[in-house]
Amino acid sequence: MAASPDDSPRPRVGLIYDERMCRHTTPDGEAHPECPERIRAIWKKLQSEGIPQRCVVLNAKKVEDKYLASVHTRNHIEFIKNISSKEFDSRRQRIASKLDSIYLNVGSSEAAYLAAGSVIEASEKVAKGDLNSVIAIVRPPGHHAESNEAMGFCLFNNVAVAANYLLNEKPELGIKKILIVDWDVHHGNGTQKMFYKDPRVLFFSVHRFDFGCFYPSGDDGAYCMIGEGPGAGYNINIPWEHDQCSDADYIAVWDHVLIPIAKEYNPDIILVSAGFDAAIDDPLGGCCVTPHGYSLLLQKLMQFAQGKIVMVLEGGYNLKSMSNSVLACAKVLLQEESVGSIHTATFKSAWRVIEAVRHELKGYWPVLDVELPLNSLITNSRPCPPEVIYSSSESDVENDEGATHTINFSEFAEHDVLLPLSKLKIDEDNHGKVIASDQVQEEESLSASEASHEAELVTSNEIVDGYITWRSLLSKVEVWYASYGSNMWMPRFLCYIEGGKVEGMSAPCCGSQDKSSPKDVIWKIVPHRLLFGRSHSRTWGAGGVAFLDPERSTSDRAYLCMYRITLEQFNDVLLQENSLHQENGMIKQMASPVLDLHILEYVAKNKSLPLKTLKDGWYSTVLYLETEDDLPILTMTCSASDVERFKSGELPASAPTKDYMKTLVNGLVEGKQLTMEEAVAYVNDAATRKL
Ligand code: Q9C
Ligand code: ZN
C-alpha cells in the first residue's frame, strides 16, 4: 500500500516495553525458549530502525487485582501475586514443576502484573482514540492461561483481561464488540474458554492442531468448537493439520474466513494475540510465515474498527525472525509498509480446513454460504508434507515386527530442550520458496472470473508437482558428518561425494547428487567406544567394519574426522553406507529423505535413532554428538542391539584387514592427528579390547 498522503495525518502508534518484564527468568538460568532476550531483541530491532521515535512510547503499568478478577480466580491471582516473595523461595521450583510448561522465579509476579497491566493501558488508549494502535511487547505471554491455571509459559491471560476491562469497566468508551485474532502457532485455549459463551468477543485462532497432537493437545482447538449459547458462532478455530504452513495458507484463511466474518461482525476494536512462533525458523512452531506475511495479515485487519488495533506479543522463539516480523508489523501500523509478494503455494490441507470451517460456520455467517471453487484452488496448491515413517525405538523394530510406526511430527517439533537446532543455518531467502509469482487472491470472496484467473506456476528444478523437493530444502542446511572409520581418510570419503573409488576398494561409489566438496574439515575426540565387527564388507572385502558404540562411556575415546556437508549430502552418504543407493546399477531417486529436518530434531533430542527404512543396513542408526559452531554433529553406526550382539558374540567381531587398516591409519596420519605408530596402536587397541 502507498505511504499516507500528505493531507492525512501520520497514524499515532503506541509502543510499550519495560525491562522489568525481563526479570521473569528460569530460576537457575537454564536455557528456555521463552527467555527475556525475546522482548529485548524486539526492542533493539525497533530502536535500530528508529521506530520508537516515530511512535508514542507508553509506560508499562501493573494491573490491579480487581481487573484480573474478571478472568482469573481469587486463588490464581493470589498465587501469582505471592509466588515471587521470599516465603516461596524454597517451594517455588517444586510448585512450577507440577504445572504444565511453567517456570517461576523472583521476577515472575512483577512481570506478570506488568504484562497484563500494559495490555490494559494499551487497549484503553486505543479505545479512547488517543492512539490509533499500540504494539505491546510484553512477557510472560498470556493466551494459554486459564481462569485458575498458569500453563504454556503463560501466567495471566493478558489479552482476555484487557478485553474484559474494556467491556465491563469502561462502557463509556463504546467498545461493545471485540475481535480477538490469535495468530500464535498454538491454540489460544485460555482465551477461548473465557469468552466461549460471550458474543461480545469474537475469538479467532489459527494454530497447528495436528489432529489434536500439537500443544496444548486435545480437542479444544478443533474447528467444531464454535462457541456455546449466545456465544455460538463467535468462536472460530482454524486447525492446521501439519507443520510447514506459510504465508499463502494464512492469507487464504484471512481471505476466505476471517475477513468476510469480520466485515459482518464489525468489531469496535481488534486485539491481536500476536505470537510469532508460526514464523520461519521458529524452533517450536515448524511453520514458515515471513515478516512480509505477517505484515499482510495485519494490513488486512486495518480496514476494520477504524484501524483500532492492539497487537500483543504472545509466543515466538526465534529472536531474529520474531524481531523482523514485529518490525514489519510496526511499519504497517505506521502506514510505512510497501507491497511485496508471497512465494509459497497454499497447501491442499489448508483448503480442506478452510472448507470444513466455512461449512461449520455458514449457519451463523451467511457470507460463508457460498461454494468455494475448490477444484481450481486445489490445482495450484501443494500436497501435504510427506509423513516420514520410522520406528521410535529399537525395541519397536523387534517387538512390533513389520508394523510401521508413524509418529506425529509435533512431538518433536515441540522441543524445549534443544535450541541449537533453531540456529540451523537455513538460507532465509530461499527457504520454503516454491512459487515466484504473486498468487494470492486479494478479494475476500472468489468470483468465477477470479477463480479462472489462476496463478502462474513458475517451474524450476526445485519444484516437482508443485512441491519443493526435499533436496532443495536440505541443500540449505549444513551438518557435521563425523567419520570414525575409513571415511577419516579424505580421499575415501570424497568417493561418497564425488563418486569413484580409491586404492583398496573393491567397488566404486556413485557419489552424492550434489558433488560440492565439504565446506570444512575438523577433528574431535569423543567418549565413545570404537569397535570392529562383521567379517567382511562390500568395499573392503574380508575383514572388520568399524562401528561406534552409541552409548557414551567414560573410559573410551574415539577420533572423529568431521566434514561440514549439507543435510542433503548426508542423506546420500547414509544410503551409500548402507548399500541402498543403487538398484540394478541405477542410482535410486529418493522421493523423500531418510533424515529430514523433523527427524533431525528428533535425533537431537534422543541422541540416537535407528531408522526403520534402513533396518537391514549396518549403519542404520543415526547418532547425534552435540554441536560444533551451532551445527549438529551426526554420524551413523550400527544399532544398539547390534552392539549387544557383538558383545555377546552372536555377531562376529573381527579386526580390520590390512587394506582397511591402511586406510584408517592414512586418515589419522594425513589428518595430522597421530603418528603412524600411534595410529596403528589406536586401531589395534580398539580391535582387540574386550567388548
Ligand atoms: N511437551 C506460547 O507460545 N510446549 N506457549 C510444551 C511439552 C509448550 C507455548 C511441550 C509450548 C507453550 C505462548
Ligand atoms: Zn505459541
XYZ file of C-alpha atoms and ligand atoms in Angstrom:
705
model
C 0.000 0.000 0.000
C 1.054 3.580 -0.532
C 2.506 5.832 2.141
C -0.118 8.057 3.704
C -0.758 11.106 1.570
C 0.439 14.410 2.945
C -3.017 15.601 3.912
C -3.827 12.623 6.123
C -2.034 12.787 9.474
C 0.500 10.115 10.340
C -1.150 7.417 12.425
C -0.366 7.590 16.135
C 1.136 4.277 17.136
C 1.938 3.419 20.750
C 4.708 1.117 21.926
C 5.038 -0.499 25.339
C 8.187 -2.154 26.596
C 9.602 -2.392 30.111
C 12.870 -4.004 31.157
C 11.215 -5.295 34.355
C 9.406 -7.872 32.240
C 12.843 -9.362 31.568
C 13.235 -10.347 35.214
C 10.969 -13.354 34.761
C 13.629 -15.981 34.045
C 14.306 -19.630 34.696
C 15.447 -19.899 38.327
C 18.857 -21.416 37.620
C 19.488 -19.732 34.330
C 18.773 -22.866 32.280
C 18.085 -22.192 28.626
C 14.400 -21.822 27.795
C 12.729 -20.664 24.609
C 10.542 -18.167 26.490
C 13.517 -16.039 27.543
C 13.997 -12.326 28.337
C 16.046 -11.910 25.168
C 12.838 -12.262 23.188
C 11.499 -8.844 24.082
C 14.962 -7.284 24.328
C 15.713 -8.398 20.778
C 12.441 -6.949 19.501
C 13.029 -3.665 21.270
C 16.587 -3.441 19.984
C 15.427 -4.118 16.447
C 12.751 -1.417 16.621
C 15.310 1.013 18.062
C 17.825 0.263 15.356
C 15.185 1.226 12.791
C 14.192 4.409 14.596
C 10.676 3.115 15.244
C 10.269 4.403 18.850
C 10.936 7.963 17.619
C 8.025 7.657 15.210
C 5.746 6.213 17.905
C 4.350 7.180 21.287
C 6.241 5.242 23.924
C 3.931 4.320 26.809
C 4.830 3.337 30.348
C 4.121 -0.190 31.473
C 1.671 -0.388 34.361
C 0.887 -3.116 36.861
C -2.616 -4.499 36.616
C -4.939 -4.067 39.595
C -6.272 -7.271 41.130
C -9.878 -6.217 40.557
C -9.299 -6.232 36.801
C -7.640 -9.634 36.883
C -10.672 -10.929 38.763
C -12.898 -10.738 35.683
C -10.832 -13.513 34.180
C -8.960 -15.301 36.954
C -9.985 -16.859 40.237
C -9.052 -15.190 43.506
C -6.930 -18.224 44.175
C -4.928 -17.849 40.956
C -4.417 -14.117 41.460
C -3.079 -14.665 44.998
C -0.855 -17.440 43.721
C 0.793 -15.321 41.016
C 0.952 -12.294 43.330
C 2.825 -14.154 46.055
C 4.884 -16.715 44.167
C 7.913 -14.430 43.861
C 8.018 -13.493 47.530
C 10.699 -14.774 49.877
C 8.431 -17.199 51.692
C 8.098 -19.212 48.459
C 11.858 -19.334 47.767
C 12.227 -22.928 48.844
C 8.992 -24.213 47.308
C 8.805 -22.225 44.067
C 10.592 -24.675 41.808
C 8.690 -27.670 43.074
C 5.405 -25.840 42.534
C 6.375 -24.837 38.992
C 7.383 -28.393 38.162
C 3.841 -29.543 38.905
C 2.460 -27.112 36.325
C 2.396 -27.619 32.566
C 5.292 -25.783 30.873
C 5.781 -23.123 33.542
C 8.859 -21.804 35.333
C 8.808 -19.260 38.165
C 11.400 -17.033 39.843
C 11.676 -13.875 41.925
C 10.795 -11.717 38.923
C 7.728 -13.624 37.762
C 4.996 -11.837 39.763
C 6.043 -8.345 38.763
C 6.475 -9.308 35.097
C 3.029 -10.963 35.012
C 1.389 -7.890 36.596
C 3.193 -5.589 34.171
C 2.301 -7.658 31.109
C -1.416 -7.682 31.915
C -1.438 -4.035 33.053
C 0.373 -2.901 29.932
C -2.173 -4.529 27.662
C -4.968 -2.776 29.584
C -3.139 0.533 29.226
C -2.609 -0.060 25.500
C -6.229 -1.082 24.919
C -7.648 1.867 26.797
C -5.524 4.365 24.836
C -6.670 2.854 21.550
C -10.313 2.509 22.615
C -10.361 6.178 23.629
C -8.886 7.180 20.313
C -5.790 8.762 21.892
C -3.783 6.408 19.727
C -4.664 4.585 16.521
C -2.905 1.409 17.541
C -0.391 0.019 20.011
C 2.205 -2.722 19.998
C 2.614 -4.247 23.466
C 5.944 -6.020 23.685
C 5.192 -7.986 26.806
C 6.089 -11.219 28.558
C 5.196 -13.613 30.047
C 2.689 -14.371 27.286
C -0.958 -14.954 28.143
C -3.208 -16.871 25.779
C -2.779 -20.316 27.380
C -3.538 -19.052 30.907
C -6.940 -20.214 32.093
C -9.108 -18.946 34.888
C -7.338 -20.945 37.582
C -4.302 -22.198 35.721
C -0.906 -20.988 34.575
C 0.313 -23.052 31.621
C 2.247 -22.958 28.356
C 4.631 -20.194 29.562
C 1.589 -18.015 30.445
C 0.710 -16.688 33.916
C -2.137 -14.196 33.401
C -4.224 -14.050 30.235
C -3.194 -10.523 29.253
C -5.493 -10.157 26.247
C -8.547 -11.616 27.980
C -8.033 -9.323 30.968
C -7.861 -6.282 28.680
C -10.939 -7.341 26.684
C -12.981 -7.684 29.869
C -11.643 -4.373 31.103
C -12.963 -2.575 28.025
C -16.314 -4.359 28.076
C -17.023 -4.250 31.801
C -15.076 -1.352 33.260
C -15.239 1.275 30.506
C -18.685 1.180 28.884
C -18.330 4.907 28.189
C -15.642 4.115 25.594
C -18.296 2.454 23.497
C -16.486 -0.828 22.953
C -19.277 -3.375 22.594
C -17.757 -5.871 20.198
C -14.169 -7.064 20.313
C -12.450 -9.192 17.716
C -9.533 -11.195 19.113
C -7.262 -12.552 16.394
C -4.876 -15.151 17.800
C -2.201 -15.979 15.230
C 0.208 -17.585 17.698
C 1.056 -21.053 16.338
C -0.539 -22.614 19.429
C -4.251 -22.635 20.147
C -5.389 -19.861 22.499
C -7.165 -22.254 24.822
C -7.331 -19.812 27.725
C -8.894 -17.012 25.715
C -11.338 -19.391 24.032
C -12.622 -20.620 27.410
C -13.015 -17.111 28.754
C -15.378 -15.966 26.002
C -16.905 -19.234 24.849
C -20.465 -18.158 25.663
C -19.922 -14.454 25.031
C -20.922 -12.886 21.685
C -19.306 -9.592 22.665
C -15.973 -11.197 21.894
C -15.362 -12.916 18.585
C -12.398 -15.171 19.202
C -10.495 -16.336 16.143
C -7.475 -18.634 16.496
C -5.344 -20.108 13.734
C -2.957 -22.737 15.016
C -1.211 -26.011 14.402
C -3.533 -28.726 15.599
C -2.104 -31.861 14.010
C -5.353 -33.657 14.782
C -5.071 -32.883 18.481
C -1.411 -33.759 18.918
C 0.095 -30.272 18.970
C 0.428 -28.262 22.179
C -1.912 -27.733 24.044
C -3.101 -31.127 22.870
C -6.720 -32.212 22.984
C -9.837 -31.168 21.145
C -10.220 -27.558 22.302
C -8.617 -26.216 19.141
C -10.810 -28.198 16.740
C -12.948 -26.361 14.196
C -16.141 -27.741 15.687
C -15.513 -25.643 18.797
C -17.698 -22.747 17.657
C -18.921 -21.334 20.969
C -21.978 -22.038 23.085
C -25.330 -20.469 23.959
C -25.310 -16.803 22.985
C -21.653 -17.235 22.029
C -22.391 -19.872 19.370
C -20.739 -18.852 16.111
C -18.406 -16.423 17.882
C -15.524 -18.841 18.391
C -13.561 -19.735 15.302
C -10.694 -22.188 15.151
C -8.504 -22.841 12.135
C -6.698 -26.056 12.977
C -3.731 -26.773 10.675
C -3.166 -30.433 10.080
C 0.635 -30.311 9.987
C 3.780 -28.199 10.036
C 5.280 -26.011 7.301
C 2.280 -23.724 6.940
C 3.268 -20.498 5.278
C 2.112 -17.046 4.193
C -0.139 -18.489 1.495
C -2.034 -20.673 3.962
C -2.587 -17.794 6.367
C -3.619 -15.397 3.626
C -6.084 -17.963 2.301
C -7.683 -18.230 5.737
C -7.837 -14.473 6.063
C -9.418 -14.086 2.641
C -11.912 -16.913 2.926
C -12.820 -16.992 6.616
C -11.634 -14.168 8.842
C -12.093 -11.123 6.635
C -15.643 -11.901 5.441
C -16.709 -12.641 9.027
C -15.001 -9.529 10.407
C -16.879 -7.401 7.840
C -20.104 -8.867 9.088
C -19.214 -8.651 12.778
C -17.938 -5.081 12.501
C -15.807 -5.007 15.669
C -15.199 -1.826 17.659
C -11.578 -2.777 18.332
C -9.223 -5.630 17.423
C -6.874 -7.258 19.897
C -4.250 -9.399 18.216
C -2.748 -12.231 20.245
C 0.346 -11.868 18.176
C 2.614 -14.797 18.783
C 5.375 -15.097 16.212
C 6.024 -18.784 16.645
C 4.493 -19.611 13.256
C 7.365 -17.573 11.839
C 10.019 -19.010 9.614
C 12.713 -20.870 11.581
C 10.827 -20.828 14.852
C 12.093 -23.787 16.894
C 8.670 -24.688 18.311
C 6.269 -23.867 15.525
C 7.689 -25.604 12.464
C 5.847 -23.197 10.179
C 7.279 -20.576 7.849
C 5.363 -17.317 7.897
C 7.614 -14.463 6.768
C 7.760 -10.914 8.140
C 6.065 -9.794 4.948
C 3.367 -12.412 5.515
C 2.654 -11.046 8.992
C 2.553 -7.529 7.640
C -0.110 -8.579 5.117
C -2.200 -10.267 7.808
C -2.113 -7.110 9.892
C -2.711 -4.878 6.893
C -5.876 -6.781 6.104
C -7.161 -6.157 9.646
C -6.670 -2.405 9.438
C -9.836 -1.898 7.396
C -11.915 -2.730 10.490
C -12.662 -0.873 13.726
C -11.290 2.340 12.174
C -7.860 0.754 12.424
C -8.074 0.407 16.222
C -5.610 -2.422 16.730
C -3.769 -3.562 19.830
C -1.044 -6.009 18.931
C 0.053 -8.053 21.937
C 3.067 -10.341 21.931
C 2.373 -13.974 22.810
C 4.881 -16.658 21.712
C 7.745 -16.513 19.208
C 11.086 -18.144 19.869
C 13.420 -17.310 17.022
C 14.789 -13.940 18.062
C 15.740 -12.808 14.609
C 12.665 -13.920 12.784
C 10.373 -12.621 15.515
C 12.077 -9.202 15.627
C 11.862 -8.821 11.863
C 8.201 -9.765 11.977
C 7.352 -7.241 14.701
C 9.261 -4.610 12.744
C 7.260 -5.375 9.610
C 4.042 -5.065 11.626
C 5.158 -1.769 13.182
C 5.707 -0.371 9.699
C 2.213 -1.441 8.699
C 0.655 0.332 11.688
C 2.734 3.416 10.874
C 1.500 3.036 7.294
C 5.047 2.856 6.018
C 4.947 -0.616 4.530
C 5.119 -1.209 0.816
C 3.934 -4.087 -1.312
C 5.637 -7.400 -1.800
C 4.568 -10.849 -2.824
C 4.131 -14.268 -1.409
C 6.394 -17.052 -2.503
C 4.644 -20.206 -1.435
C 1.629 -22.177 -2.552
C -1.312 -22.918 -0.292
C -1.426 -26.474 0.995
C -4.222 -28.750 -0.148
C -4.787 -29.412 3.533
C -5.305 -25.697 4.149
C -8.154 -25.626 1.623
C -9.609 -28.687 3.294
C -9.528 -26.952 6.682
C -10.944 -23.719 5.262
C -13.754 -25.631 3.601
C -14.566 -27.502 6.820
C -14.586 -24.299 8.875
C -16.796 -22.491 6.374
C -19.211 -25.399 6.371
C -19.302 -25.477 10.174
C -19.947 -21.744 10.483
C -22.112 -20.900 7.495
C -25.307 -21.160 9.583
C -24.003 -18.290 11.722
C -22.256 -16.302 8.984
C -24.303 -16.443 5.777
C -21.464 -14.792 3.855
C -19.702 -18.167 4.080
C -22.602 -19.987 2.487
C -21.075 -19.868 -0.968
C -19.228 -22.772 -2.535
C -15.514 -22.129 -2.985
C -14.200 -23.211 -6.398
C -12.173 -25.871 -4.656
C -11.200 -27.788 -7.752
C -9.406 -24.870 -9.261
C -7.955 -23.767 -5.927
C -6.537 -27.195 -5.312
C -4.974 -27.360 -8.751
C -2.475 -24.750 -7.688
C -1.927 -25.997 -4.180
C 0.820 -28.144 -2.830
C 0.418 -31.597 -1.360
C 0.898 -32.106 2.375
C 4.448 -32.564 3.577
C 5.401 -36.229 3.429
C 4.836 -38.234 6.553
C 8.025 -39.955 7.464
C 7.700 -43.362 8.883
C 10.326 -44.585 11.269
C 10.397 -46.523 14.446
C 10.575 -44.676 17.716
C 12.959 -47.107 19.377
C 14.994 -50.179 18.715
C 12.569 -52.335 20.679
C 9.784 -51.316 18.333
C 11.700 -52.779 15.449
C 11.955 -56.075 17.237
C 8.671 -56.355 19.065
C 6.408 -54.874 16.516
C 7.717 -56.849 13.581
C 6.689 -55.371 10.283
C 4.342 -52.793 11.718
C 5.102 -49.251 10.633
C 5.035 -46.790 13.405
C 4.068 -43.308 12.376
C 4.963 -40.616 14.808
C 3.464 -37.216 14.712
C 5.973 -34.505 13.953
C 4.590 -32.207 16.600
C 6.028 -34.437 19.278
C 9.479 -33.417 18.283
C 8.874 -30.009 16.809
C 7.960 -29.096 20.359
C 11.431 -29.484 21.760
C 12.061 -27.042 24.522
C 15.398 -28.595 25.336
C 17.372 -28.111 22.183
C 17.663 -24.610 20.954
C 20.840 -25.092 18.916
C 18.747 -26.551 16.127
C 16.898 -23.288 15.818
C 20.200 -21.877 14.699
C 20.449 -24.273 11.814
C 21.773 -22.159 9.039
C 18.940 -22.116 6.583
C 19.226 -19.634 3.780
C 16.290 -17.397 4.616
C 15.897 -16.045 1.138
C 15.251 -19.425 -0.345
C 13.626 -21.291 2.487
C 10.212 -22.525 1.558
C 10.220 -20.722 -1.731
C 8.140 -22.566 -4.253
C 6.423 -20.175 -6.497
C 7.771 -16.903 -7.707
C 4.537 -15.259 -8.714
C 2.070 -13.455 -6.511
C -0.745 -15.899 -6.497
C -2.647 -14.658 -3.521
C -6.260 -13.752 -4.045
C -6.799 -10.285 -2.696
C -10.582 -10.431 -2.635
C -12.487 -11.950 0.244
C -14.792 -13.931 -1.943
C -13.905 -15.615 -5.161
C -15.981 -14.903 -8.190
C -15.996 -17.246 -11.149
C -13.747 -14.961 -13.136
C -11.245 -14.751 -10.318
C -11.278 -18.463 -9.993
C -10.424 -18.896 -13.637
C -7.654 -16.357 -13.289
C -5.342 -18.998 -11.982
C -1.960 -18.351 -10.515
C 1.045 -18.820 -12.696
C 3.373 -21.518 -11.578
C 6.995 -20.904 -12.262
C 8.665 -24.163 -12.960
C 12.162 -24.745 -11.771
C 14.146 -27.818 -10.942
C 13.344 -27.189 -7.300
C 9.684 -27.870 -7.889
C 8.149 -31.241 -8.536
C 4.389 -31.350 -8.851
C 4.111 -28.050 -7.057
C 6.080 -29.300 -4.117
C 9.571 -28.126 -3.245
C 11.846 -31.088 -3.495
C 13.399 -32.188 -0.245
C 16.783 -31.754 -1.904
C 16.361 -28.036 -2.433
C 15.429 -27.595 1.222
C 18.051 -29.856 2.741
C 20.755 -28.441 0.498
C 20.444 -25.282 2.580
C 21.042 -26.982 5.907
C 24.552 -27.860 6.990
C 25.681 -30.555 9.403
C 28.950 -32.093 10.501
C 29.216 -35.642 9.269
C 31.502 -37.326 11.787
C 33.529 -40.262 10.484
C 35.463 -42.672 12.661
C 36.263 -45.420 10.131
C 37.682 -45.364 6.639
C 35.974 -42.048 5.889
C 38.542 -40.397 8.150
C 40.775 -40.664 5.110
C 39.585 -37.767 2.991
C 40.129 -39.357 -0.446
C 37.998 -42.284 0.688
C 35.212 -40.045 1.990
C 35.221 -37.998 -1.194
C 34.132 -41.128 -3.071
C 30.782 -40.754 -1.322
C 30.548 -37.180 -2.532
C 32.202 -37.215 -5.927
C 31.794 -40.892 -6.771
C 34.507 -43.344 -7.787
C 36.915 -45.478 -5.774
C 40.304 -45.349 -4.127
C 43.031 -47.902 -3.550
C 41.849 -50.976 -1.695
C 38.173 -50.593 -2.523
C 36.520 -53.364 -4.471
C 33.591 -51.356 -5.895
C 33.154 -47.719 -6.866
C 30.672 -45.400 -5.175
C 28.077 -43.452 -7.095
C 28.632 -40.310 -5.047
C 26.128 -37.715 -3.905
C 23.858 -35.797 -6.202
C 25.434 -32.559 -5.003
C 29.125 -33.122 -5.634
C 30.440 -29.984 -3.967
C 33.299 -30.526 -1.534
C 32.896 -30.304 2.238
C 32.990 -26.691 3.414
C 35.299 -27.535 6.291
C 37.078 -30.468 7.936
C 37.857 -30.623 11.650
C 38.717 -33.326 14.157
C 37.294 -34.141 17.548
C 37.759 -36.801 20.215
C 34.592 -38.188 21.790
C 33.883 -40.518 24.737
C 32.549 -43.401 22.679
C 33.879 -46.874 22.038
C 35.246 -47.655 18.575
C 34.691 -51.304 17.721
C 35.166 -53.625 14.805
C 32.556 -56.165 13.847
C 31.401 -58.212 10.866
C 33.685 -60.406 8.858
C 33.649 -58.670 5.524
C 32.472 -55.545 3.803
C 31.358 -54.784 0.306
C 34.013 -52.173 -0.312
C 36.983 -53.744 1.501
C 36.301 -57.455 1.131
C 37.028 -59.720 4.106
C 37.732 -58.063 7.450
C 36.166 -55.980 10.172
C 33.939 -52.976 9.809
C 34.191 -50.012 12.173
C 31.298 -49.002 14.385
C 30.860 -46.505 17.171
C 29.021 -47.653 20.277
C 26.028 -45.274 20.510
C 26.456 -45.283 24.309
C 28.882 -42.776 25.792
C 31.448 -44.227 28.139
C 33.933 -42.637 30.488
C 36.828 -44.914 29.632
C 36.717 -44.835 25.832
C 37.958 -42.302 23.312
C 37.364 -42.260 19.590
C 38.800 -39.961 16.931
C 36.285 -38.273 14.681
C 37.047 -36.599 11.414
C 34.165 -34.209 10.795
C 33.158 -32.950 7.372
C 30.885 -29.972 7.024
C 28.380 -31.035 4.371
C 24.729 -30.397 3.633
C 21.938 -32.483 5.071
C 21.155 -33.473 1.501
C 24.666 -34.899 1.108
C 24.416 -36.591 4.494
C 21.356 -38.461 3.250
C 23.249 -39.599 0.181
C 26.174 -40.760 2.332
C 23.776 -42.575 4.647
C 22.311 -44.528 1.760
C 25.693 -45.360 0.250
C 26.989 -46.581 3.618
C 24.026 -48.900 3.751
C 24.413 -50.007 0.126
C 20.937 -48.772 -0.619
C 21.874 -46.112 -3.078
C 21.755 -48.302 -6.115
C 19.311 -50.743 -7.520
C 20.302 -52.802 -10.579
C 23.208 -50.452 -11.081
C 20.907 -47.431 -11.251
C 21.043 -44.568 -8.812
C 17.792 -44.524 -6.938
C 15.831 -41.319 -6.788
C 14.751 -40.765 -3.243
C 11.215 -39.427 -3.050
C 11.848 -38.285 0.482
C 14.989 -38.069 2.559
C 15.805 -40.716 5.126
C 16.763 -37.965 7.560
C 14.836 -34.733 7.217
C 14.676 -31.700 9.479
C 11.999 -33.182 11.681
C 13.805 -36.418 12.240
C 16.952 -34.420 12.793
C 15.237 -32.628 15.646
C 14.079 -35.939 16.970
C 17.599 -37.379 16.818
C 18.962 -34.291 18.556
C 16.535 -34.836 21.375
C 17.014 -38.566 21.703
C 20.711 -38.692 20.794
C 20.367 -41.756 18.624
C 17.730 -43.111 16.313
C 17.539 -46.387 14.431
C 15.943 -45.705 11.075
C 13.392 -48.259 10.139
C 13.851 -47.669 6.427
C 17.479 -48.744 6.858
C 16.889 -51.522 9.281
C 18.767 -54.077 7.222
C 21.761 -51.800 6.720
C 24.742 -51.971 9.011
C 24.787 -48.235 9.605
C 21.107 -47.871 10.259
C 21.417 -45.742 13.375
C 21.976 -42.023 13.193
C 23.833 -40.720 16.190
C 23.812 -37.119 17.362
C 27.006 -35.953 19.048
C 26.135 -32.447 20.208
C 27.039 -29.434 18.083
C 30.030 -27.565 16.718
C 29.609 -23.956 15.548
C 25.864 -24.337 16.127
C 25.683 -27.167 13.609
C 24.687 -30.658 14.703
C 27.334 -33.359 14.584
C 25.911 -36.540 13.099
C 27.338 -39.910 12.453
C 25.967 -43.274 11.512
C 26.594 -46.556 13.212
C 25.012 -49.906 13.938
C 22.003 -50.265 16.198
C 22.385 -50.542 19.957
C 21.098 -54.102 19.706
C 23.864 -54.962 17.208
C 26.393 -53.703 19.747
C 24.829 -56.088 22.250
C 25.107 -58.915 19.747
C 28.779 -58.090 19.139
C 29.349 -58.147 22.881
C 27.600 -61.462 23.350
C 29.466 -62.966 20.413
C 26.292 -63.561 18.446
C 27.708 -61.327 15.706
C 31.344 -61.814 14.712
C 33.732 -59.150 15.936
C 36.842 -59.084 13.815
C 39.868 -56.925 13.276
C 40.282 -54.800 10.165
C 42.075 -56.245 7.168
C 45.439 -54.917 6.028
C 43.920 -52.649 3.373
C 41.286 -51.369 5.741
C 43.880 -50.776 8.477
C 45.973 -48.837 5.981
C 43.035 -46.585 5.174
C 42.306 -45.887 8.829
C 45.951 -45.105 9.543
C 46.180 -42.876 6.461
C 43.211 -40.928 7.707
C 44.635 -40.349 11.168
C 48.139 -39.552 9.895
C 47.190 -37.341 6.939
C 44.680 -35.622 9.204
C 47.644 -34.800 11.464
C 46.092 -36.470 14.494
C 48.546 -39.276 15.187
C 51.881 -40.603 14.001
C 51.853 -43.828 12.020
C 52.827 -45.865 15.117
C 50.230 -44.188 17.311
C 47.554 -44.714 14.690
C 48.322 -48.428 14.379
C 48.256 -48.743 18.159
C 44.941 -46.864 18.367
C 43.243 -49.123 15.822
C 44.726 -52.308 17.282
C 43.657 -51.309 20.755
C 40.077 -50.774 19.589
C 40.116 -54.061 17.661
C 41.483 -56.166 20.490
C 39.938 -54.688 23.604
C 37.288 -56.781 25.215
C 33.819 -55.594 24.285
N 5.714 -31.500 25.698
C 3.331 -19.986 23.772
O 3.737 -19.972 22.640
N 5.408 -26.770 24.931
N 3.387 -21.079 24.538
C 5.470 -27.827 25.881
C 5.660 -30.200 26.301
C 4.792 -25.625 25.460
C 3.900 -22.294 24.018
C 5.857 -29.121 25.258
C 4.582 -24.585 24.425
C 3.935 -23.366 25.002
C 2.810 -18.760 24.416
Zn 2.738 -20.202 20.934
